[in-house]
Amino acid sequence: MTAQRVGRKRMGTEKAGCGPLIPPLSESGRPLRQQIFERVRAAGSMPRVQVARELAISPASVTTLTSELIDLGLLEETTAGGGDGGRGRPAVALGVRADAHHVAGIKLSDREHTAVIVDFAGNLLADVAVPRRPGPLELAAIVESTETLLAEVCAKAGVDRAALTAVGLGVPGFVDSQSGVVHWSPILSAREVPLGQAVAARIGLTVHVDNDANLVTLAELWFGAGRRLSDFAVVTIEHGVGMGLVLNHRIYRGAQGLGMELGHTKVQLDGALCRCGQRGCLEAYVADYALAREATTALNWGGREAQPMNQLLESLYDHAKAGNGAARSIFHRAGRYLALGLANVINLFDPELIILSGERMRYDYLYANETLAEMRAMALNTGQPTPKIEIHAWGDLLWAHGAAALALAQVTENILGATRDLAA
């Protein structure tokens, strides 16, 4: 088995619609109006008769509920193309009213902040990326950077900030998505930071905060390879190592919203120091700072501390490609630890697909054939094939798209999730 590598592409432009493509007749406890709306949004457009068939409800119920959604300004009638079987009139379908709501998605990271504006149908209106100097920041500085970034992307999209319904915000670290509190993040100088509340107070909008690995998983679920899959995992390798998990078309966060911290599972007792403060974490052997730390020792690069991380890693990669044994051994060792982490994911969750995502996936030593062979060897031998592996070397805008998906999901839930259906 070899990993399938997927090149860069613009999210949301390959298929009409956005959001999970859930099979017909799937069980769901959500209100029917919400199910109808989300099914139409995922498909891009859908005739009423197909909605009734996929949800196994009467055409009369569909007519009543879709009329309510049209009255709420969330759906509209569109021309589906073709005739109606004899009279030549265009067939009528339902589509999302794209201008009903606009949301922003923002990803804050150690080296670059990114943002996007999307409409209610998931169409991208504008995106921006702003580099920054690495290092942790005070809360006030992060809030100011967020406001500045939001102003820039709104101006580019031609959307007034006050017209936004919500903002999705992603940061690396341990995040309580319910409260918006960041328990720890490498981009924040303090712990237990009420980031969501602070940003919301500054910009005057509803803010939803999540771990950045969950956001890249949401991006795959809403716009990418995971739209048709019920169960898949995303492992991100950037400045750290993260993981997101989708079960039954929904992202899984754990009881306290802090689950799936693959990068901080222990692979070595009393091992290398991780930036979280503990020792032996997977991240401490695979992340960029781990590779740089190894290079400083193995290649005697002690004088390169002031060199930007990206330049140092590119230099390390070039040395490995040129045949430098020490450089090759650094990537090989990191690949072995990554194989261990992936095998644990397979043994625990048995996902249909594992997506390896992030800028560091440009370094093919991390997913070379020997790495995948070790992963298979450490996974349980059940006689069944191991999950498919795909490599998605997206840039940081993918994470911002995930933040926008978070905002879209929350806005939809707030509008439709708590309502009672008037028809059945």
XYZ file of C-alpha atoms in Angstrom:
424
model
C 0.000 0.000 0.000
C 1.254 3.449 -0.834
C -0.130 6.757 0.260
C -2.175 8.699 -2.243
C -0.899 12.236 -2.515
C -3.396 14.965 -3.317
C -2.071 18.225 -4.709
C -3.104 21.711 -3.737
C -6.501 22.933 -4.847
C -8.945 25.609 -3.858
C -11.388 24.336 -1.283
C -15.036 24.277 -2.213
C -14.647 24.652 -5.989
C -14.775 21.031 -7.162
C -18.360 20.140 -6.251
C -21.567 21.996 -5.755
C -22.727 22.226 -2.179
C -20.884 21.856 1.086
C -21.215 19.840 4.256
C -21.425 16.097 4.952
C -23.129 14.021 2.241
C -25.137 11.732 4.517
C -26.705 8.648 2.864
C -30.495 8.565 2.417
C -32.583 7.108 5.236
C -29.811 7.627 7.794
C -31.116 7.893 11.326
C -30.932 11.341 12.866
C -32.330 12.984 15.961
C -32.157 16.464 14.456
C -35.358 18.336 13.541
C -36.650 17.613 10.043
C -36.312 21.234 8.963
C -32.623 21.094 9.823
C -32.195 17.770 8.032
C -33.866 19.155 4.916
C -31.783 22.317 4.921
C -28.485 20.497 5.460
C -29.294 17.923 2.781
C -30.057 20.657 0.250
C -26.904 22.569 1.178
C -24.758 19.451 0.861
C -26.172 18.654 -2.584
C -26.055 22.235 -3.849
C -29.638 21.911 -5.100
C -32.287 19.230 -4.753
C -35.909 18.774 -5.949
C -38.558 18.388 -3.272
C -39.412 14.878 -4.454
C -35.820 13.778 -3.858
C -35.852 15.310 -0.379
C -39.003 13.344 0.439
C -37.488 10.134 -0.909
C -34.170 10.463 0.921
C -35.759 11.338 4.265
C -38.684 8.900 3.834
C -41.301 11.543 4.606
C -44.424 12.547 2.726
C -44.294 15.100 -0.104
C -46.842 17.167 1.823
C -44.513 17.372 4.818
C -41.632 18.416 2.560
C -43.785 21.129 0.991
C -44.794 22.491 4.380
C -41.297 22.434 5.884
C -39.545 23.828 2.841
C -42.100 26.632 2.693
C -41.107 27.537 6.239
C -37.433 27.487 5.274
C -38.183 29.733 2.296
C -40.148 32.114 4.537
C -37.165 32.202 6.910
C -34.999 33.267 3.991
C -32.785 30.181 4.192
C -33.868 28.337 1.026
C -35.014 29.500 -2.382
C -36.423 27.882 -5.473
C -33.970 27.409 -8.338
C -34.124 26.066 -11.862
C -32.856 22.508 -11.898
C -32.479 22.265 -15.672
C -34.476 20.139 -18.109
C -38.223 20.024 -18.535
C -41.041 18.649 -16.454
C -41.858 15.762 -18.787
C -43.946 17.265 -21.572
C -44.754 20.900 -21.014
C -41.185 22.082 -21.368
C -41.218 24.136 -18.201
C -37.937 24.134 -16.220
C -37.838 21.725 -13.310
C -37.819 23.443 -9.924
C -35.320 22.551 -7.213
C -34.393 23.954 -3.816
C -31.139 25.721 -3.105
C -29.607 27.602 -0.202
C -30.079 31.351 -0.256
C -26.381 32.177 -0.217
C -26.743 35.748 1.023
C -28.858 34.743 4.039
C -25.768 34.735 6.256
C -22.060 35.389 5.982
C -19.433 34.025 8.345
C -15.705 34.400 8.817
C -13.187 31.672 9.508
C -9.876 32.576 11.141
C -6.838 30.435 11.943
C -4.200 31.849 14.281
C -0.836 30.144 14.227
C 2.747 30.631 15.272
C 3.929 31.900 11.888
C 0.900 32.945 9.856
C -2.656 34.116 10.471
C -5.267 33.305 7.804
C -8.913 34.234 7.296
C -11.763 33.578 4.867
C -15.280 34.911 4.338
C -17.915 32.482 3.058
C -21.633 32.807 2.413
C -24.349 30.514 3.763
C -23.920 28.112 0.836
C -20.222 27.768 1.623
C -18.971 29.836 -1.319
C -15.633 31.536 -0.744
C -15.850 35.319 -1.035
C -12.346 36.348 0.069
C -9.242 35.095 1.829
C -6.135 36.685 3.337
C -2.908 35.406 4.867
C -0.684 37.530 7.089
C 2.740 36.311 8.271
C 3.869 37.075 11.797
C 6.968 36.694 13.908
C 6.984 33.356 15.775
C 6.526 33.226 19.540
C 3.775 33.346 22.177
C 1.739 36.529 22.548
C -0.285 38.195 25.276
C -4.066 37.930 24.992
C -4.393 41.630 24.090
C -2.025 41.222 21.151
C -3.864 38.146 19.866
C -7.209 39.943 20.097
C -5.819 42.946 18.247
C -4.346 40.734 15.516
C -7.682 38.957 15.133
C -9.587 42.216 14.762
C -7.090 43.554 12.210
C -7.216 40.333 10.195
C -11.025 40.333 10.240
C -11.134 43.928 9.014
C -8.801 43.084 6.145
C -10.711 40.042 4.931
C -14.071 41.835 5.254
C -12.771 44.727 3.172
C -11.527 42.301 0.521
C -14.902 40.512 0.442
C -16.890 43.750 0.415
C -18.815 42.601 3.480
C -19.330 44.874 6.466
C -18.193 43.314 9.726
C -21.573 44.001 11.300
C -23.192 41.903 8.546
C -21.394 38.765 9.708
C -23.478 36.301 11.712
C -20.588 34.526 13.407
C -16.840 33.972 13.417
C -15.063 30.626 13.686
C -11.645 30.849 15.317
C -8.983 28.160 15.424
C -5.803 27.957 17.500
C -3.330 25.166 18.222
C -3.374 23.673 21.703
C -5.924 22.454 24.230
C -9.259 24.165 23.612
C -12.644 23.864 25.324
C -14.877 24.490 22.327
C -17.983 24.907 24.482
C -16.620 27.726 26.637
C -14.064 29.165 24.212
C -11.341 28.813 26.852
C -7.857 27.898 25.650
C -6.241 25.843 28.395
C -2.852 25.930 26.680
C -1.583 27.073 23.302
C 1.927 27.671 21.947
C 0.757 31.014 20.547
C -0.441 32.319 23.938
C 1.870 33.345 26.761
C -0.678 32.410 29.446
C -2.822 29.391 30.250
C -6.582 29.204 30.849
C -7.277 32.106 28.457
C -10.948 33.012 27.722
C -10.118 33.682 24.088
C -13.620 33.359 22.651
C -15.079 35.803 25.161
C -12.256 38.301 24.683
C -12.467 38.320 20.885
C -16.289 38.469 20.930
C -16.206 41.490 23.248
C -13.732 43.240 20.937
C -15.439 42.631 17.586
C -19.060 42.533 18.736
C -19.838 39.190 17.088
C -20.513 35.620 18.183
C -17.218 33.702 18.213
C -16.808 29.921 18.173
C -13.343 28.596 19.098
C -11.868 25.183 18.420
C -8.601 23.314 18.225
C -6.962 23.751 14.825
C -6.785 19.996 14.130
C -10.565 19.826 14.525
C -10.851 22.667 12.034
C -8.841 20.929 9.333
C -11.038 17.882 9.940
C -14.144 20.035 9.511
C -12.687 21.394 6.282
C -12.316 17.844 4.953
C -15.817 16.961 6.184
C -17.456 20.018 4.618
C -15.373 20.705 1.533
C -12.960 17.826 0.946
C -12.336 14.091 0.881
C -14.469 13.313 3.947
C -17.823 14.542 2.656
C -19.055 11.051 1.723
C -17.356 9.142 4.550
C -19.030 8.292 7.845
C -15.777 7.572 9.727
C -12.338 9.006 9.024
C -9.362 10.530 10.821
C -7.142 13.498 10.017
C -3.613 13.664 11.412
C -1.981 17.059 11.065
C 1.758 17.623 11.098
C 2.671 21.269 11.246
C 4.390 23.095 14.071
C 2.864 20.357 16.230
C 0.977 17.090 15.735
C -2.805 17.059 15.942
C -5.717 14.804 15.146
C -9.388 15.111 14.326
C -11.868 12.232 14.197
C -15.220 11.970 12.432
C -17.679 9.306 13.615
C -21.000 8.861 11.840
C -20.501 12.059 9.803
C -19.930 14.152 12.940
C -16.710 15.376 14.493
C -15.879 13.779 17.836
C -14.389 16.029 20.531
C -14.664 13.964 23.718
C -16.626 14.585 26.923
C -14.795 17.825 27.719
C -13.972 18.809 24.141
C -10.305 17.924 24.654
C -10.105 14.522 23.004
C -8.010 13.290 20.083
C -4.736 14.845 21.263
C -2.653 12.330 19.332
C 0.427 14.533 19.490
C 0.422 14.310 23.278
C -0.015 10.568 23.591
C 3.139 9.113 25.107
C 5.483 7.069 22.953
C 8.504 7.100 25.285
C 8.581 7.133 29.092
C 10.758 9.991 30.361
C 11.493 10.820 26.724
C 12.117 14.037 24.820
C 10.689 17.284 26.185
C 7.486 18.411 24.472
C 6.470 22.051 24.225
C 3.402 21.208 26.352
C 5.810 20.715 29.274
C 5.601 16.919 29.493
C 8.033 14.319 28.190
C 7.739 11.500 25.703
C 4.876 12.942 23.592
C 4.634 11.860 19.965
C 4.894 15.513 18.964
C 8.314 15.764 20.613
C 9.649 13.334 17.963
C 7.723 14.368 14.836
C 6.939 18.111 14.948
C 9.097 20.756 13.285
C 10.809 21.815 16.498
C 11.645 18.156 17.166
C 13.299 17.809 13.752
C 15.172 21.083 14.305
C 16.344 19.927 17.737
C 17.676 16.710 16.239
C 19.412 18.608 13.454
C 21.119 20.938 15.921
C 22.757 17.927 17.577
C 23.312 15.488 14.725
C 24.531 18.054 12.179
C 26.231 20.406 14.628
C 23.927 23.260 13.688
C 24.143 24.933 17.063
C 24.695 28.357 15.499
C 21.432 28.349 13.569
C 19.054 29.139 16.442
C 18.202 32.530 14.918
C 17.378 31.012 11.531
C 13.642 30.836 10.705
C 12.233 27.368 11.306
C 11.071 26.923 7.716
C 14.535 27.702 6.367
C 16.182 25.317 8.805
C 13.824 22.484 7.891
C 14.232 23.113 4.173
C 17.984 22.942 4.634
C 17.630 19.695 6.596
C 15.416 18.235 3.881
C 17.852 19.275 1.144
C 20.689 17.549 3.041
C 18.596 14.388 3.350
C 17.721 14.412 -0.332
C 21.418 14.876 -1.160
C 22.267 11.703 0.757
C 23.451 13.079 4.111
C 23.187 10.081 6.439
C 22.544 12.086 9.612
C 19.793 14.142 7.967
C 18.177 11.019 6.523
C 18.263 9.320 9.916
C 16.421 12.266 11.499
C 13.510 11.927 9.075
C 13.612 8.131 9.318
C 13.341 8.261 13.100
C 10.464 10.742 12.912
C 8.760 8.495 10.366
C 9.007 5.501 12.684
C 7.357 7.410 15.512
C 4.680 8.628 13.123
C 4.074 5.006 12.073
C 3.579 4.117 15.745
C 1.055 6.912 16.191
C -0.873 5.931 13.055
C -0.951 2.278 14.098
C -2.483 3.334 17.410
C -5.142 5.327 15.543
C -5.983 2.256 13.440
C -6.105 -0.065 16.450
C -8.318 2.304 18.425
C -10.760 3.632 15.819
C -10.537 1.535 12.631
C -11.233 4.528 10.352
C -12.080 4.091 6.677
C -9.515 6.725 5.709
C -6.611 8.500 7.385
C -5.694 11.872 5.905
C -2.211 13.170 6.640
C -2.448 16.915 6.346
C -0.335 19.978 6.887
C 2.643 21.804 5.502
C 5.142 19.236 6.823
C 3.685 16.578 4.534
C 5.877 18.094 1.836
C 8.628 16.038 3.470
C 7.958 12.661 1.911
C 10.285 10.881 4.347
C 7.455 11.165 6.879
C 5.209 8.909 4.807
C 7.715 6.855 2.818
C 6.948 3.229 2.017
C 9.000 2.020 4.976
C 6.977 4.255 7.291
C 3.703 2.844 6.002
C 5.122 -0.686 6.181
C 5.947 -0.153 9.861
C 2.462 1.227 10.433
C 0.940 -1.945 8.943
C 3.264 -4.130 11.003
C 2.222 -2.426 14.255
C -1.504 -2.443 13.435
C -3.537 -5.465 14.500
C -3.369 -8.274 11.950
C -7.050 -8.966 11.342
C -6.738 -10.222 7.789
C -8.418 -7.039 6.552
C -6.610 -4.256 4.666
C -5.387 -1.300 6.676
C -7.136 2.035 6.088
C -6.405 4.032 2.990
C -3.875 6.825 3.501
C -4.080 10.142 1.652
C -1.616 13.027 1.787
C -3.105 16.513 1.674
C -0.331 19.103 1.722
C -2.649 22.086 1.995
C -1.574 25.528 3.091
C -2.959 27.393 6.085
C -6.083 28.559 4.230
C -7.490 25.059 4.658
C -7.582 25.632 8.406
C -9.441 28.916 7.938
C -11.999 27.094 5.777
C -12.493 24.695 8.660
C -13.088 27.627 10.993
C -15.722 28.902 8.553
C -17.350 25.449 8.537
C -17.448 25.577 12.350
C -19.253 28.916 12.173
C -21.675 27.691 9.483
C -22.519 24.599 11.523
C -23.143 26.625 14.676
C -25.286 29.214 12.887
C -27.380 26.457 11.324
C -27.753 24.696 14.668
C -28.758 27.918 16.428
C -31.413 28.711 13.821
C -32.863 25.268 13.192
C -31.546 22.841 15.766
C -33.741 23.871 18.665
C -36.945 24.395 16.705
C -39.858 21.965 16.733
C -41.275 20.783 13.429
C -44.827 21.834 12.766
C -45.333 19.000 10.298
C -44.288 15.363 10.410
